[in-house]
mmCIF file of C-alpha atoms in Angstrom:
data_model
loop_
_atom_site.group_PDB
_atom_site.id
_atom_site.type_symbol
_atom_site.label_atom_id
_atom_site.label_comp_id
_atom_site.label_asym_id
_atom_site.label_seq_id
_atom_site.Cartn_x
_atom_site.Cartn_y
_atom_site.Cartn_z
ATOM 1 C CA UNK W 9 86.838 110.090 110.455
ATOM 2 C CA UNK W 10 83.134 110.278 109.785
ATOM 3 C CA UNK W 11 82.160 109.631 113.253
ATOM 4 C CA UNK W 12 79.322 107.552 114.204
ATOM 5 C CA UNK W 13 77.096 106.402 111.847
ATOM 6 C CA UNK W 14 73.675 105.609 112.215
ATOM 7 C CA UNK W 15 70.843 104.257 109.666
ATOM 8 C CA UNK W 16 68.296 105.041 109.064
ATOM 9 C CA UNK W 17 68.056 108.498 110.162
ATOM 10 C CA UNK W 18 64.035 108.419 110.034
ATOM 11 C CA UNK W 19 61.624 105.390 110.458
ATOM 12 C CA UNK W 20 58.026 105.117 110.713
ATOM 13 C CA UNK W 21 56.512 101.864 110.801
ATOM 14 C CA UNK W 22 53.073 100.490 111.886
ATOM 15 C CA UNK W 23 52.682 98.824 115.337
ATOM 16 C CA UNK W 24 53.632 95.418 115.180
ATOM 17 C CA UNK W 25 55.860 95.514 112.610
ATOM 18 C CA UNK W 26 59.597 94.461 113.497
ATOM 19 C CA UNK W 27 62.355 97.556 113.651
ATOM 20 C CA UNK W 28 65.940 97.424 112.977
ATOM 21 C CA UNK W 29 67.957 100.262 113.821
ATOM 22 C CA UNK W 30 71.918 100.078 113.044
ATOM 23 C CA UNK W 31 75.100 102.151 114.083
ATOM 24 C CA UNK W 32 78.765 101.703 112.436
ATOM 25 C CA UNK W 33 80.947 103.533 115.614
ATOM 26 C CA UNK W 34 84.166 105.514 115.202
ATOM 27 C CA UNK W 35 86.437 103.208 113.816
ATOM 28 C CA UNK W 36 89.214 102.115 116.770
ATOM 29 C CA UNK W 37 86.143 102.839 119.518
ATOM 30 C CA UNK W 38 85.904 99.532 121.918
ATOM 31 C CA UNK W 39 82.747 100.622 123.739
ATOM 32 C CA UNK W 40 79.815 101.268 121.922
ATOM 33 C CA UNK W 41 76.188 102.529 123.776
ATOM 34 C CA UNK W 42 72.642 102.754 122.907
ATOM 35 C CA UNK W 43 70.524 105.629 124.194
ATOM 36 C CA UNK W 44 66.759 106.625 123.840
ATOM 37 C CA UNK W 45 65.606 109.663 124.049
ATOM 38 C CA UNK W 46 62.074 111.146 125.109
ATOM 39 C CA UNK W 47 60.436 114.367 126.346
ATOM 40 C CA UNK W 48 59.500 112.448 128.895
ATOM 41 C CA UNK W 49 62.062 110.364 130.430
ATOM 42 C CA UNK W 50 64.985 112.159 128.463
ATOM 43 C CA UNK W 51 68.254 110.351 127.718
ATOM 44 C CA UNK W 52 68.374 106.660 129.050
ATOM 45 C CA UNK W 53 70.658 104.128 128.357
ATOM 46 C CA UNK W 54 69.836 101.079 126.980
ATOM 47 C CA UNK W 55 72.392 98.584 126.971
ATOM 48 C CA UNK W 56 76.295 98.830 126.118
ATOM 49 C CA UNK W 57 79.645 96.436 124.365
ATOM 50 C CA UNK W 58 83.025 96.587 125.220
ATOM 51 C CA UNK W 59 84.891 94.931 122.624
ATOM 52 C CA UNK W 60 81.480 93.398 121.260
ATOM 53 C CA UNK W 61 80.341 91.945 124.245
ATOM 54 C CA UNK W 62 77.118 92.936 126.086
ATOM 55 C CA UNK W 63 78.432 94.486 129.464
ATOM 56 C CA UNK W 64 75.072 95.944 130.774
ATOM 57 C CA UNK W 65 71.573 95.513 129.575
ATOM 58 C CA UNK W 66 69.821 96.648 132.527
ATOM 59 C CA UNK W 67 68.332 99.413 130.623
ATOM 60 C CA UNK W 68 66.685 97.551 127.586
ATOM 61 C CA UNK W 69 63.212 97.984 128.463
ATOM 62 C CA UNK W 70 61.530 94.323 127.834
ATOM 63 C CA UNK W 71 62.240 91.299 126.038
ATOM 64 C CA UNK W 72 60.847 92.799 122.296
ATOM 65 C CA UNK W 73 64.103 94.735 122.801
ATOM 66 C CA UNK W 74 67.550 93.349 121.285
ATOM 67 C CA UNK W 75 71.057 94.703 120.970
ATOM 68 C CA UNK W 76 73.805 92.730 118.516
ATOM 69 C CA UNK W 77 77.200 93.128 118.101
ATOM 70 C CA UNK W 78 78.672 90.987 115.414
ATOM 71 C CA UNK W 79 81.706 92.714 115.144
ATOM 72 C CA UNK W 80 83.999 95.897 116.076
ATOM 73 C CA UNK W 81 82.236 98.002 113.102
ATOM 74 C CA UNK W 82 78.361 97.765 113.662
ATOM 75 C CA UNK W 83 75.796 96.928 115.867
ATOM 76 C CA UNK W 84 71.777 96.536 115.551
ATOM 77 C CA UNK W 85 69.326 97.382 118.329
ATOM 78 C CA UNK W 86 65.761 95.427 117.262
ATOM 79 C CA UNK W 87 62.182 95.900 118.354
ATOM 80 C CA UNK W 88 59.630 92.798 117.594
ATOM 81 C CA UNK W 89 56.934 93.508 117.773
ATOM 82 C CA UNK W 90 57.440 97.632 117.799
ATOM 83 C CA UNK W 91 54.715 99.489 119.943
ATOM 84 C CA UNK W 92 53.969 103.228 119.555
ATOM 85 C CA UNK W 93 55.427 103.765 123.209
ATOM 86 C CA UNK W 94 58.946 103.046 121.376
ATOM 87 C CA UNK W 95 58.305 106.107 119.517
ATOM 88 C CA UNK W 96 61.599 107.957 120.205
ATOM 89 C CA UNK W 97 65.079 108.946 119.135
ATOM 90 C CA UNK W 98 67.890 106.299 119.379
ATOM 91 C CA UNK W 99 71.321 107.398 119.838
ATOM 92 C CA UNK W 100 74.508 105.012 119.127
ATOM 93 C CA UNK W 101 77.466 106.070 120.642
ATOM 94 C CA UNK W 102 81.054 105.146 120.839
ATOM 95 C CA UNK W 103 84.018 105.493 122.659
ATOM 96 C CA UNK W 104 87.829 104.072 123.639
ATOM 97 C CA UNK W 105 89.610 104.007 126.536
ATOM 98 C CA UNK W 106 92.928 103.481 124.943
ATOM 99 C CA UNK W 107 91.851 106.136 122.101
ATOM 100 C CA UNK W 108 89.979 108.863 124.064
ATOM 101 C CA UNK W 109 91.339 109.302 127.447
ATOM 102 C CA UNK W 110 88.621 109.399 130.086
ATOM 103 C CA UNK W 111 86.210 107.792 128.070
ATOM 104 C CA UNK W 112 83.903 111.098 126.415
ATOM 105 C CA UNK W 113 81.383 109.627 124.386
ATOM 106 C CA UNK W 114 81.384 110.378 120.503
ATOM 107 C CA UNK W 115 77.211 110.479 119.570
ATOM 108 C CA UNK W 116 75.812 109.952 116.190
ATOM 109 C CA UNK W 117 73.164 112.376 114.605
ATOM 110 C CA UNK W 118 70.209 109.670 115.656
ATOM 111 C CA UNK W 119 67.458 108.136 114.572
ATOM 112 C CA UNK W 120 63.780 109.112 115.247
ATOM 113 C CA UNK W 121 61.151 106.364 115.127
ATOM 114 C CA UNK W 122 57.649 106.558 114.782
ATOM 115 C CA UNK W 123 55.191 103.845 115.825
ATOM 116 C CA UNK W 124 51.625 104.354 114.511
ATOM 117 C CA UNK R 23 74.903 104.247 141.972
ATOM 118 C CA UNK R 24 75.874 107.746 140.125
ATOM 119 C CA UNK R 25 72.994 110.662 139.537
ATOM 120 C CA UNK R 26 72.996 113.871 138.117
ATOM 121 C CA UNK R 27 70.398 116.661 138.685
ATOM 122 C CA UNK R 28 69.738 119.329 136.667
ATOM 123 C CA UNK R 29 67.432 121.770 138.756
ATOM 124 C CA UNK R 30 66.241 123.954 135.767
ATOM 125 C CA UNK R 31 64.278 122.693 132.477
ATOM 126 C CA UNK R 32 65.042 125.901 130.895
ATOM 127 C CA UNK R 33 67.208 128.721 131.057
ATOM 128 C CA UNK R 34 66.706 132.165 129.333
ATOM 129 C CA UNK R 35 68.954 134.965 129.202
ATOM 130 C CA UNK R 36 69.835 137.790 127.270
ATOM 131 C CA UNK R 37 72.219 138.193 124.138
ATOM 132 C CA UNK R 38 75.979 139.352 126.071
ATOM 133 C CA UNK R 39 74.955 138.427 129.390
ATOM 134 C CA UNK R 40 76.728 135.824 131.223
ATOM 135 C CA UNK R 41 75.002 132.064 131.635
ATOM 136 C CA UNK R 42 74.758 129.584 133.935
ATOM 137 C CA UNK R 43 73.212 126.185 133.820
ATOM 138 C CA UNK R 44 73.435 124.442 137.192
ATOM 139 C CA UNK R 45 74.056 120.764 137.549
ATOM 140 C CA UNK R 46 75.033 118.093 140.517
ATOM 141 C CA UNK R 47 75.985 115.191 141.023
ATOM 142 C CA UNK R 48 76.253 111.698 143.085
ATOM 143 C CA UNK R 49 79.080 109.415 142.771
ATOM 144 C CA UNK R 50 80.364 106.868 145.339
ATOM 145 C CA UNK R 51 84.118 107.197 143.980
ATOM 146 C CA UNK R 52 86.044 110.198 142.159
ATOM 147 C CA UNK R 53 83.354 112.112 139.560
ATOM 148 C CA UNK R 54 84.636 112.039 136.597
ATOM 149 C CA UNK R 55 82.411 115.033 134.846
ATOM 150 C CA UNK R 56 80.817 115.957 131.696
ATOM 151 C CA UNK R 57 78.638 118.521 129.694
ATOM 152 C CA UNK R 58 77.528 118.193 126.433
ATOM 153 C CA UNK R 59 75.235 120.214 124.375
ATOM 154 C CA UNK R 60 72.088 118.899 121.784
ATOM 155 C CA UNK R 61 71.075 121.032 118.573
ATOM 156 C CA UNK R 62 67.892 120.521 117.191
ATOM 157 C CA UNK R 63 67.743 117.185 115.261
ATOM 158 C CA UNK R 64 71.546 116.559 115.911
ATOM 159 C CA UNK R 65 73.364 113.785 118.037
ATOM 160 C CA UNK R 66 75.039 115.396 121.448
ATOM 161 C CA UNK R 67 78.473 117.019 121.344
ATOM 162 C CA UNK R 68 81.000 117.256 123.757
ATOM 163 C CA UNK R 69 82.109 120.547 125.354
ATOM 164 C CA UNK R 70 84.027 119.853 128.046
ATOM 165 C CA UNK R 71 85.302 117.526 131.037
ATOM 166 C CA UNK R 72 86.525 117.528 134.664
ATOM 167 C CA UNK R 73 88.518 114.548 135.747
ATOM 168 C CA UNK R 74 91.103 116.441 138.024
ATOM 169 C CA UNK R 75 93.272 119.240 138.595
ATOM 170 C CA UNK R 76 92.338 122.772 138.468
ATOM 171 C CA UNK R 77 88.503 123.041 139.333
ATOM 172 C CA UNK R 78 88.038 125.664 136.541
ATOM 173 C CA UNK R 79 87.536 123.764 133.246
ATOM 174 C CA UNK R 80 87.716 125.623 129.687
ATOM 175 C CA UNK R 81 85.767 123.854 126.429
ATOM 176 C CA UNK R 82 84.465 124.295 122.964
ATOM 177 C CA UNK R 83 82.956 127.834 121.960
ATOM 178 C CA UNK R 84 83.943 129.539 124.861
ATOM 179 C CA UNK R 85 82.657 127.328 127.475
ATOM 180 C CA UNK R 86 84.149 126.782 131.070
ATOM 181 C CA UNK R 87 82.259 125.081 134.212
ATOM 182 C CA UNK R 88 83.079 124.804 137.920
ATOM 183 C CA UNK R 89 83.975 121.516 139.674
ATOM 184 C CA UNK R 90 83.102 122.565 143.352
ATOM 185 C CA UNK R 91 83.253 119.000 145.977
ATOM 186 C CA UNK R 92 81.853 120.753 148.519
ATOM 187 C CA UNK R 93 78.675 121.411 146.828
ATOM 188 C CA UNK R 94 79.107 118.448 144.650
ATOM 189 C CA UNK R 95 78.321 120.899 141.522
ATOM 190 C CA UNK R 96 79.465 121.575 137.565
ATOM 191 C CA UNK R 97 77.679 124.530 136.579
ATOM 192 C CA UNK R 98 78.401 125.457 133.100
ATOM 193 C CA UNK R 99 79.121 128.890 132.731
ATOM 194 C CA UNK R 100 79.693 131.364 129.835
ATOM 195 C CA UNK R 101 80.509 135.471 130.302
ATOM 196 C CA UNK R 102 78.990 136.202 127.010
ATOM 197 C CA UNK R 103 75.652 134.074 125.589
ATOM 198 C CA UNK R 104 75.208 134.421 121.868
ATOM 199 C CA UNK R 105 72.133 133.393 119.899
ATOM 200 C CA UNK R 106 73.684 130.426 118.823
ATOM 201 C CA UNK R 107 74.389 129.215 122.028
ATOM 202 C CA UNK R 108 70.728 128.304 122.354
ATOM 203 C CA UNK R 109 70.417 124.356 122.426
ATOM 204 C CA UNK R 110 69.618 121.497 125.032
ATOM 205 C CA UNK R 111 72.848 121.246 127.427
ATOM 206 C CA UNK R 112 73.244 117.847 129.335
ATOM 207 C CA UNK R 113 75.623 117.473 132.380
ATOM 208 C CA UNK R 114 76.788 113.640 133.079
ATOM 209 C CA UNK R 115 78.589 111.616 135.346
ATOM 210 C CA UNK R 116 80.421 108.619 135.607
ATOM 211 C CA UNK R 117 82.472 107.025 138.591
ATOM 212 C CA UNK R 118 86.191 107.262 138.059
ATOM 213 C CA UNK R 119 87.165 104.840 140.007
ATOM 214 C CA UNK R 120 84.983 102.122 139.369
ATOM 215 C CA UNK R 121 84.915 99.676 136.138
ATOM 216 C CA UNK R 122 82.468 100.857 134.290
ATOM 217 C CA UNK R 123 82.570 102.773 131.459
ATOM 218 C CA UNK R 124 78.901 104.074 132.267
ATOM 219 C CA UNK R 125 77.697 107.808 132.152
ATOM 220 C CA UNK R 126 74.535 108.953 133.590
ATOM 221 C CA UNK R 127 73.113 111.513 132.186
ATOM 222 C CA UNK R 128 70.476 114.678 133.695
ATOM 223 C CA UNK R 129 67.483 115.109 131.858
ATOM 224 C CA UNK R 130 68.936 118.332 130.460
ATOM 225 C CA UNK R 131 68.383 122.383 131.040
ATOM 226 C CA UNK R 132 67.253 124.207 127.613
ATOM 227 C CA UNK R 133 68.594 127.532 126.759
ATOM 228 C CA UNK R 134 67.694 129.946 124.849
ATOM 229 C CA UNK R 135 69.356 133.365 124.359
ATOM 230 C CA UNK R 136 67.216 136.453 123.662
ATOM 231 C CA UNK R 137 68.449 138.707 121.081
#
């Protein structure tokens, strides 16, 4: 397996603009998380599915922020309108409680965004 | 609610000493535990897990940490550091018996091994 997949691995976009990030998880995985990731607040989560549904999104900072999952291969995490405080590395990660016992998470490699 | 702590920022030590990078916890139910290290510009990896049984837990590249309930601690410990063992190391917790699938994470302990 190629584990999880995220695209793109680097964006830098002006503020304002609008920001799609996107993550393909570990095929078979049923839970599927979104993490950012900052010097200063370090690893938070943001929201996270279990079998595509949205089970917490207590962590998604404010309303510019949105989290899709149309189906068991990929979800999107959007910023409209991006700010440079969202300047940060996102993390997708997966997991299965059938598949993995005790539920470890699988990360992908990330993707740092820039805000100017 | 479930917390970790992770006392130090950073860690240094020498090339062939041992290591240890202290974490605790809070969980309401059974901790179900986890470390899990960060190289530069990489996604985190798992290294190891307590969920229950013997409180002496062995992982990837030579890894073990201590489950102590007393002190409500996982310490990640090594008896040798190498060089390449320097990276970002990130103890989390979830609650085992509860529903959700949740980890929280520390804000992680940097190491770096002196040659």
């Amino acid at each position: 397996d190629a584990g999880v997949i995220q695209s793109p691995r680097h964006e830098v976009t002006e503020m304002g603009q609008e920001v799609t990030l996107r993550c393909k998880p570990i095929s078979g995985h049923d839970y599927l998380f979104w993490y950012r990731q900052t010097m200063m607040r370090g690893l938070e989560l943001l929201i996270y599915f279990n079998n595509n549904v949205p089970i917490d999104d207590s962590g998604m900072p404010e309303d510019r922020f949105s989290a899709k999952m149309p189906n068991a291969s990929f979800s999107t995490l959007k910023i409209q309108p991006s700010e440079p405080r969202d300047s940060a590395v996102y993390f997708c990660a997966s997991s299965s409680r059938q598949v993995v016992p005790y539920n470890e998470q699988f990360f992908g490699p990330g993707t740092r965004l820039t805000v100017l | 609610a479930q917390s970790v702590a992770q006392p130090e920022d950073q860690v240094n030590v020498a090339e062939g000493n041992p290591l240890t990078v202290k974490c605790t916890y809070s969980v309401s139910g059974n901790p179900y535990l986890f470390w899990y290290v960060q190289y530069p510009n990489r996604g985190l990896q798992f290294l190891l897990k307590y969920i229950t049984g013997d409180n002496l837990v062995k992982g990837s590249y030579g890894f073990e940490a201590e489950f102590n309930k007393s002190q409500t601690s996982f310490h990640l410990k090594k008896p040798s550091a190498l060089v390449s063992d320097s990276a970002l190391y990130f103890c989390a917790v979830r609650d085992g018996g509860a529903g959700s699938y949740q980890l929280t994470f520390g804000k992680g302990t940097k190491l770096s091994v002196i040659p």
